[in-house]
mmCIF file of C-alpha atoms in Angstrom:
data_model
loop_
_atom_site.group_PDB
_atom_site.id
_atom_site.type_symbol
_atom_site.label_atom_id
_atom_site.label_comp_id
_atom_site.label_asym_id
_atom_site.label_seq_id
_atom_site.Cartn_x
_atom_site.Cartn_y
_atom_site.Cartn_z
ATOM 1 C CA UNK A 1 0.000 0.000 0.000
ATOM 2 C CA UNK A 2 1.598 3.316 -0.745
ATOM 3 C CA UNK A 3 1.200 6.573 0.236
ATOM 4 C CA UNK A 4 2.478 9.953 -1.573
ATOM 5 C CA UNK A 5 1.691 13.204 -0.260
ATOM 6 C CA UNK A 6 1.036 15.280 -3.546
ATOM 7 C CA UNK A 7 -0.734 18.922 -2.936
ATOM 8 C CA UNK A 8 -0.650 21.951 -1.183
ATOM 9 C CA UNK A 9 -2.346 25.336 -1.457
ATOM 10 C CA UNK A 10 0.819 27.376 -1.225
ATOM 11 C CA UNK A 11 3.458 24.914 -2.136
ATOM 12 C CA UNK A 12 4.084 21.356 -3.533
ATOM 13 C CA UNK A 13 5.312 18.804 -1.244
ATOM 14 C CA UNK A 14 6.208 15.204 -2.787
ATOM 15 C CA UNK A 15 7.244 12.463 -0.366
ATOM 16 C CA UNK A 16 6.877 8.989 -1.164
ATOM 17 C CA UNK A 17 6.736 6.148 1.189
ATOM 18 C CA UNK A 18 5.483 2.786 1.646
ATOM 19 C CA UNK A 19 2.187 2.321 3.673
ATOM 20 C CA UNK A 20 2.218 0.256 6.191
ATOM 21 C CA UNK A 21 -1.213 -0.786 7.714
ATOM 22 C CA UNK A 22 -0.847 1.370 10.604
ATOM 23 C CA UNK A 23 0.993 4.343 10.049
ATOM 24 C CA UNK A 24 2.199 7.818 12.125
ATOM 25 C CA UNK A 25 3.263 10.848 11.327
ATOM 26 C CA UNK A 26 3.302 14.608 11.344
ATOM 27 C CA UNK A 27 3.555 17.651 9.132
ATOM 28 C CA UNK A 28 3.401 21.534 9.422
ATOM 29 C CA UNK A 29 1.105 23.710 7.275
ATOM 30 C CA UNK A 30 0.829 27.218 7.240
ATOM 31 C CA UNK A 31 -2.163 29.417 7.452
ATOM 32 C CA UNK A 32 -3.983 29.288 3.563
ATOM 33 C CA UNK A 33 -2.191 25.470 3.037
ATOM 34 C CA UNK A 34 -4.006 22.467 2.216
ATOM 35 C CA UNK A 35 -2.295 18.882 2.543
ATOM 36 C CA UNK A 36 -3.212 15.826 -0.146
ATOM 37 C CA UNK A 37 -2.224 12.447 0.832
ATOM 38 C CA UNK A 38 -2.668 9.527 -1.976
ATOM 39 C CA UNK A 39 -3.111 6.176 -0.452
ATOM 40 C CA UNK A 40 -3.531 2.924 -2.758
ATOM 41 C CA UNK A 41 -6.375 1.073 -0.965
ATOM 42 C CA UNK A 42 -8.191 -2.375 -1.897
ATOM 43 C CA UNK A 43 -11.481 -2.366 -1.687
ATOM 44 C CA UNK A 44 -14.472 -2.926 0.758
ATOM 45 C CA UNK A 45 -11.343 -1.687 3.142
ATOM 46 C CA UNK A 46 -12.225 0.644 6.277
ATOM 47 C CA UNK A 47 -9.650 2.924 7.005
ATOM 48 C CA UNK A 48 -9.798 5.321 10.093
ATOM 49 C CA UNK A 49 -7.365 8.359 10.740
ATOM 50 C CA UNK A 50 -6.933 10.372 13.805
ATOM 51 C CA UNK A 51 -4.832 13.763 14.173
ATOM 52 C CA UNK A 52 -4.484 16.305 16.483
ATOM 53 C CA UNK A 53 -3.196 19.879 16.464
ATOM 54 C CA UNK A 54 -0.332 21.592 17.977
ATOM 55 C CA UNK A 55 0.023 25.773 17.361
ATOM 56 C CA UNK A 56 3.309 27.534 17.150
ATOM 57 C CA UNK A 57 3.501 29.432 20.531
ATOM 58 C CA UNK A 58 6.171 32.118 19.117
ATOM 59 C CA UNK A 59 6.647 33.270 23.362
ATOM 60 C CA UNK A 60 7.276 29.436 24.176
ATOM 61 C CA UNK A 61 9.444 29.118 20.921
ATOM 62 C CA UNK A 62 7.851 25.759 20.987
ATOM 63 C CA UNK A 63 4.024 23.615 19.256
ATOM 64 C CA UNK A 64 1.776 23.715 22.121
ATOM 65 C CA UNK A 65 -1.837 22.273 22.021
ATOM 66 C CA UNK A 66 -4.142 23.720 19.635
ATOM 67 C CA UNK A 67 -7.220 26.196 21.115
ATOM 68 C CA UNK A 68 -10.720 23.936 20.465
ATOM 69 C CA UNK A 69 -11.847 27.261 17.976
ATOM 70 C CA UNK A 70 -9.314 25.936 15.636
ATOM 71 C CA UNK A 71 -10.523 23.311 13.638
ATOM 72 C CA UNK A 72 -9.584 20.964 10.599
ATOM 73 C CA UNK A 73 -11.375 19.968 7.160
ATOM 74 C CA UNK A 74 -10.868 16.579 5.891
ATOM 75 C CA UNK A 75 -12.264 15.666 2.320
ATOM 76 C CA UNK A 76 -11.472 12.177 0.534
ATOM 77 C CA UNK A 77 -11.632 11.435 -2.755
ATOM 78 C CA UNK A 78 -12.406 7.830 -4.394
ATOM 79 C CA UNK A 79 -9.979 7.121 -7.527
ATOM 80 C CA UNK A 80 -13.064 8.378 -9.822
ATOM 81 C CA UNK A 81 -12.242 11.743 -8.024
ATOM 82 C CA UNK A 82 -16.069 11.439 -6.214
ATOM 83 C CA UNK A 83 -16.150 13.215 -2.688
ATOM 84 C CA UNK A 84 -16.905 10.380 -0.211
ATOM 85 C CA UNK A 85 -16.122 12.103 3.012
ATOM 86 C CA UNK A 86 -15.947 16.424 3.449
ATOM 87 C CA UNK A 87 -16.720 17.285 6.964
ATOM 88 C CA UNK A 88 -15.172 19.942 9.469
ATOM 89 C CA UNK A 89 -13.666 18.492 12.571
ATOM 90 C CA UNK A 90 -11.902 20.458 15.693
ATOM 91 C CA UNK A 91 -8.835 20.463 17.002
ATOM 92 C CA UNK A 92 -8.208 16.891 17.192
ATOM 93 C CA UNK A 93 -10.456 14.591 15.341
ATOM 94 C CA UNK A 94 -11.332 10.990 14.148
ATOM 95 C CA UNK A 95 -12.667 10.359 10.607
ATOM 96 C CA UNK A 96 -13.660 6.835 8.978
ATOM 97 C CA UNK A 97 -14.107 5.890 5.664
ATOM 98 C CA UNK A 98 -14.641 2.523 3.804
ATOM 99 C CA UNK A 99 -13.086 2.427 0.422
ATOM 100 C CA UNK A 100 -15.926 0.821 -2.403
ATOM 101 C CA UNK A 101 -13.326 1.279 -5.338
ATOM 102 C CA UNK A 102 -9.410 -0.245 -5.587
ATOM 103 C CA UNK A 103 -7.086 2.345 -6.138
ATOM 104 C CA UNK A 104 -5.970 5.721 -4.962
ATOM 105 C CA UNK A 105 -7.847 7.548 -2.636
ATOM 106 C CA UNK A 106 -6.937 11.442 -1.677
ATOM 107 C CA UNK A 107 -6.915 12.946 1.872
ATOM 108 C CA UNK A 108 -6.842 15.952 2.295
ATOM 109 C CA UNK A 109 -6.071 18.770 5.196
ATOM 110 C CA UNK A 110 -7.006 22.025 5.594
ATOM 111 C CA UNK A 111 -7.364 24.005 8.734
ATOM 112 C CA UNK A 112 -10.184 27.023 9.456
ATOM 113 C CA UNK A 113 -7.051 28.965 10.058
ATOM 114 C CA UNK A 114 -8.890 32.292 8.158
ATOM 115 C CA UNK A 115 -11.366 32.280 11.234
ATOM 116 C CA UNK A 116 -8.820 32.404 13.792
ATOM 117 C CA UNK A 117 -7.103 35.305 14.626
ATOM 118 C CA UNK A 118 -4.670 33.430 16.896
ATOM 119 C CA UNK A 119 -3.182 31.331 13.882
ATOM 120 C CA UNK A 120 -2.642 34.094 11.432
ATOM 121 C CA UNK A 121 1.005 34.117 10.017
ATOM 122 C CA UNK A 122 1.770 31.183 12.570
ATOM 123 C CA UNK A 123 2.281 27.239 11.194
ATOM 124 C CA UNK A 124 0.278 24.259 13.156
ATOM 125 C CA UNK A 125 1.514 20.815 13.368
ATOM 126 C CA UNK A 126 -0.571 18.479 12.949
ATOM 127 C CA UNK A 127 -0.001 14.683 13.541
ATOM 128 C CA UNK A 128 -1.645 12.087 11.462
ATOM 129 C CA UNK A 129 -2.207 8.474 12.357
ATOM 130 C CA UNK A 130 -3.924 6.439 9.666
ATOM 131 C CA UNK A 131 -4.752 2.480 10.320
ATOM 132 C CA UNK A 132 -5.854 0.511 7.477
ATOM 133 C CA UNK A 133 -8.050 -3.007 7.606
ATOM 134 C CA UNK A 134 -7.792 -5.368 10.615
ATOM 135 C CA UNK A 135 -6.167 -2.678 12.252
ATOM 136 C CA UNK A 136 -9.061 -0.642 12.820
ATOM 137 C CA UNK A 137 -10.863 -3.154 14.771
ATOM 138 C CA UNK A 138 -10.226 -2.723 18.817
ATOM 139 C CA UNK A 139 -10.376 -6.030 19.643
ATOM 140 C CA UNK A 140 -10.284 -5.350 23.428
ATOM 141 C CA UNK A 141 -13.307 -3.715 23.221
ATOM 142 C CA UNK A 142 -14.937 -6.682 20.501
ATOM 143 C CA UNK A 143 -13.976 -9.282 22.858
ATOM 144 C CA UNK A 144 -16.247 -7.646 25.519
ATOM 145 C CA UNK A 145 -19.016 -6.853 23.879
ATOM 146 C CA UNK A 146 -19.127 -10.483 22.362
ATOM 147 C CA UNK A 147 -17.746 -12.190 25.434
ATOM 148 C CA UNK A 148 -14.616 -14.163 23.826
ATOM 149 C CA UNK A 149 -12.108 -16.013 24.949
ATOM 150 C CA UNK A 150 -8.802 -15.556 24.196
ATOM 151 C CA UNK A 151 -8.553 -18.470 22.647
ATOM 152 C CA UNK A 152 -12.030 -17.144 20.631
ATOM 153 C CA UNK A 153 -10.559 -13.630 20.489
ATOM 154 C CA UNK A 154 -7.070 -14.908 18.786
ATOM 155 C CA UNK A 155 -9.437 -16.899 15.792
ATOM 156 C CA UNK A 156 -11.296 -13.823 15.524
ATOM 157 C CA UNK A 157 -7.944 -11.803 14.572
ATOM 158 C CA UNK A 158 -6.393 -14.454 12.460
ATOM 159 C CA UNK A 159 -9.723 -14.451 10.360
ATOM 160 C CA UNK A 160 -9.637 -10.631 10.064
ATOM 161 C CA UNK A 161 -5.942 -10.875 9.150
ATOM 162 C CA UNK A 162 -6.860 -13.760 6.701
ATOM 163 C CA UNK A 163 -9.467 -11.593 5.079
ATOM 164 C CA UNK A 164 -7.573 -8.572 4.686
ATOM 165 C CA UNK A 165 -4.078 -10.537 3.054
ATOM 166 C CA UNK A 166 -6.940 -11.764 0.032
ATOM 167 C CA UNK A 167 -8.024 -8.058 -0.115
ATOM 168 C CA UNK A 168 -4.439 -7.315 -0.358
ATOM 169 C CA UNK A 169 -3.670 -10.136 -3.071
ATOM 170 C CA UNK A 170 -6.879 -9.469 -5.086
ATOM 171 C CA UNK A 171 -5.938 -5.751 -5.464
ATOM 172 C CA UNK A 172 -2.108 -6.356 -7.102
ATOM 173 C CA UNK A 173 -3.943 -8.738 -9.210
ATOM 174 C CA UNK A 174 -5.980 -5.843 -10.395
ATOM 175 C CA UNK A 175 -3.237 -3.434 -10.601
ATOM 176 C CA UNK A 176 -1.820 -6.286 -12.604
ATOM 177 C CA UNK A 177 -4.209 -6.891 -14.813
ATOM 178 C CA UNK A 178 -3.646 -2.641 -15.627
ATOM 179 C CA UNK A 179 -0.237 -2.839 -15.568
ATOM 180 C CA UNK A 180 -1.239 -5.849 -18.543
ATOM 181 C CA UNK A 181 -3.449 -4.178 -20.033
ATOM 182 C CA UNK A 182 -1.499 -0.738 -20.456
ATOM 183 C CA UNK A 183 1.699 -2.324 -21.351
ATOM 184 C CA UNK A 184 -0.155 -4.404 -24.171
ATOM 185 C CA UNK A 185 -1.902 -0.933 -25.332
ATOM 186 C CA UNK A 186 1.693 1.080 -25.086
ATOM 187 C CA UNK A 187 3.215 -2.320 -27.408
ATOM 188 C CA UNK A 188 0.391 -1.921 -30.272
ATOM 189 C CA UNK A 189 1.017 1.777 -30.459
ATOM 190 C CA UNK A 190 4.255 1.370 -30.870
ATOM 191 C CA UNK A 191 3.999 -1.521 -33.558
ATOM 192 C CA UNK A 192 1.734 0.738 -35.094
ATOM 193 C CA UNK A 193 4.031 3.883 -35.142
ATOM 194 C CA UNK A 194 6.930 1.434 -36.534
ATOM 195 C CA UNK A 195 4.568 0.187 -39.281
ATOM 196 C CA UNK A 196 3.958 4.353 -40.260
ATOM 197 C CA UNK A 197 7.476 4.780 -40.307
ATOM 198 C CA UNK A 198 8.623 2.008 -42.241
ATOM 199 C CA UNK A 199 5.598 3.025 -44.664
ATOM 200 C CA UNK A 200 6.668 6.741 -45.039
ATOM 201 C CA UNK A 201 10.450 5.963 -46.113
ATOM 202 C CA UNK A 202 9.129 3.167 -48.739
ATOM 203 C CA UNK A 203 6.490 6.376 -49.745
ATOM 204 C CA UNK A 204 9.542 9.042 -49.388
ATOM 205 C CA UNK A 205 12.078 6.684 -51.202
ATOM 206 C CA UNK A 206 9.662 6.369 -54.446
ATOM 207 C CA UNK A 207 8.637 9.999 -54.318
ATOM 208 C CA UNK A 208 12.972 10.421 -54.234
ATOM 209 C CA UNK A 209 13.374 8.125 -57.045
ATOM 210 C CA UNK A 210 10.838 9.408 -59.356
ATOM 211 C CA UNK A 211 12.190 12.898 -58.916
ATOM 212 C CA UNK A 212 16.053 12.204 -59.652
ATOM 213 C CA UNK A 213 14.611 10.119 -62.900
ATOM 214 C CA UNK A 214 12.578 13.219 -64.049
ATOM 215 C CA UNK A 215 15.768 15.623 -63.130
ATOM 216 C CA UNK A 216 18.170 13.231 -65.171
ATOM 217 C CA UNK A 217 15.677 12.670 -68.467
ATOM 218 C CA UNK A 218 15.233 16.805 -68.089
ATOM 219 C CA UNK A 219 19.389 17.177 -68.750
ATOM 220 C CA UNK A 220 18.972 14.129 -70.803
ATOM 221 C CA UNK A 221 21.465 12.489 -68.696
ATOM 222 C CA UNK A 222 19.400 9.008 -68.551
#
């Protein structure tokens, strides 16, 4: 699963890294910014992310917890580019989505930052956790609300894990087929461009011949 962060408002950021299930980080964005994230997810997959904010404190010369005004906008796109999540959270959030298409999904960022006199011309932090699959599920809290065993509650996890490895394996087998698909497309095109090219110099070398024949019967050379 990969993840590339692609867009921002005032500047372009590109970092690539591998996705694993579970994943945390952090970023800073200024006060007009918007951050994209791309994530490659199977699907039928429920992914949930949870951030919080941290403001510059320019007096403390150090992030400090964000005031609750201050608030975040997340919006997620499918790969067909359709909006399946845009909703304004606060300071620290939790947002949930469950993909319905393979492919890349967009996250994006953006913080109310125009409505708060507080952040303007400062930078917030803001730290990201996204968990992908079986890792959403909190089994502590399934195992007590279905009274399981261990033993019960270990099966359970294995079967989730189970399910999400054949999500995993059905979606390279569709980026595959793709991968197949263009690669045959790119082939034909240039077989294609190969067969206009070998036609034009046959057309070009008769057009050549016929002229230096009519130049040498016009001196009477031939």
């Amino acid at each position: 699963m990969e993840m590339k962060a692609v867009v921002s408002s005032t500047g372009l950021m590109l970092l690539f890294a591998w996705l694993s299930p579970s994943q945390a980080l952090y970023f800073h964005i200024g006060e007009t910014e918007k951050k994209c994230f791309i994530e490659e997810i199977p699907d039928e997959t429920m992914v949930i992310g949870r951030y919080r904010t941290q403001l510059w404190d320019k007096q403390a010369g150090s992030f400090l917890p964000s005031t609750p005004g201050l608030g975040m906008h997340v919006e997620i796109k499918d790969p067909d580019a359709k909006i399946i999540l845009s909703r304004q959270y606060g300071s620290d959030g939790r947002f949930t989505f469950t993909s319905h298409t393979p492919g890349e999904h967009q996250i994006c960022l953006h913080s109310n930052s125009t409505k708060m006199a507080l952040f303007a011309g400062g930078k917030l932090r803001v730290h990201l956790d996204i968990q992908v699959g079986e890792h959403t599920n909190n089994y502590p809290e399934i195992a007590a609300k279905d009274k399981l065993t261990e033993l019960q509650l270990r099966a359970r996890q294995l079967l989730d894990q189970v399910e999400q490895i054949q999500k995993e394996q059905n979606y390279q087998r569709y980026r595959e087929e793709r991968f197949r698909m263009t690669s045959e497309s790119t082939n034909q095109r240039v077989l294609w461009w190969s067969i206009a090219q070998t036609f034009i110099l046959i057309i070009t070398g008769i057009w050549q011949m016929r002229h230096l024949k009519s130049f040498f019967e016009a001196k009477k050379l031939v």
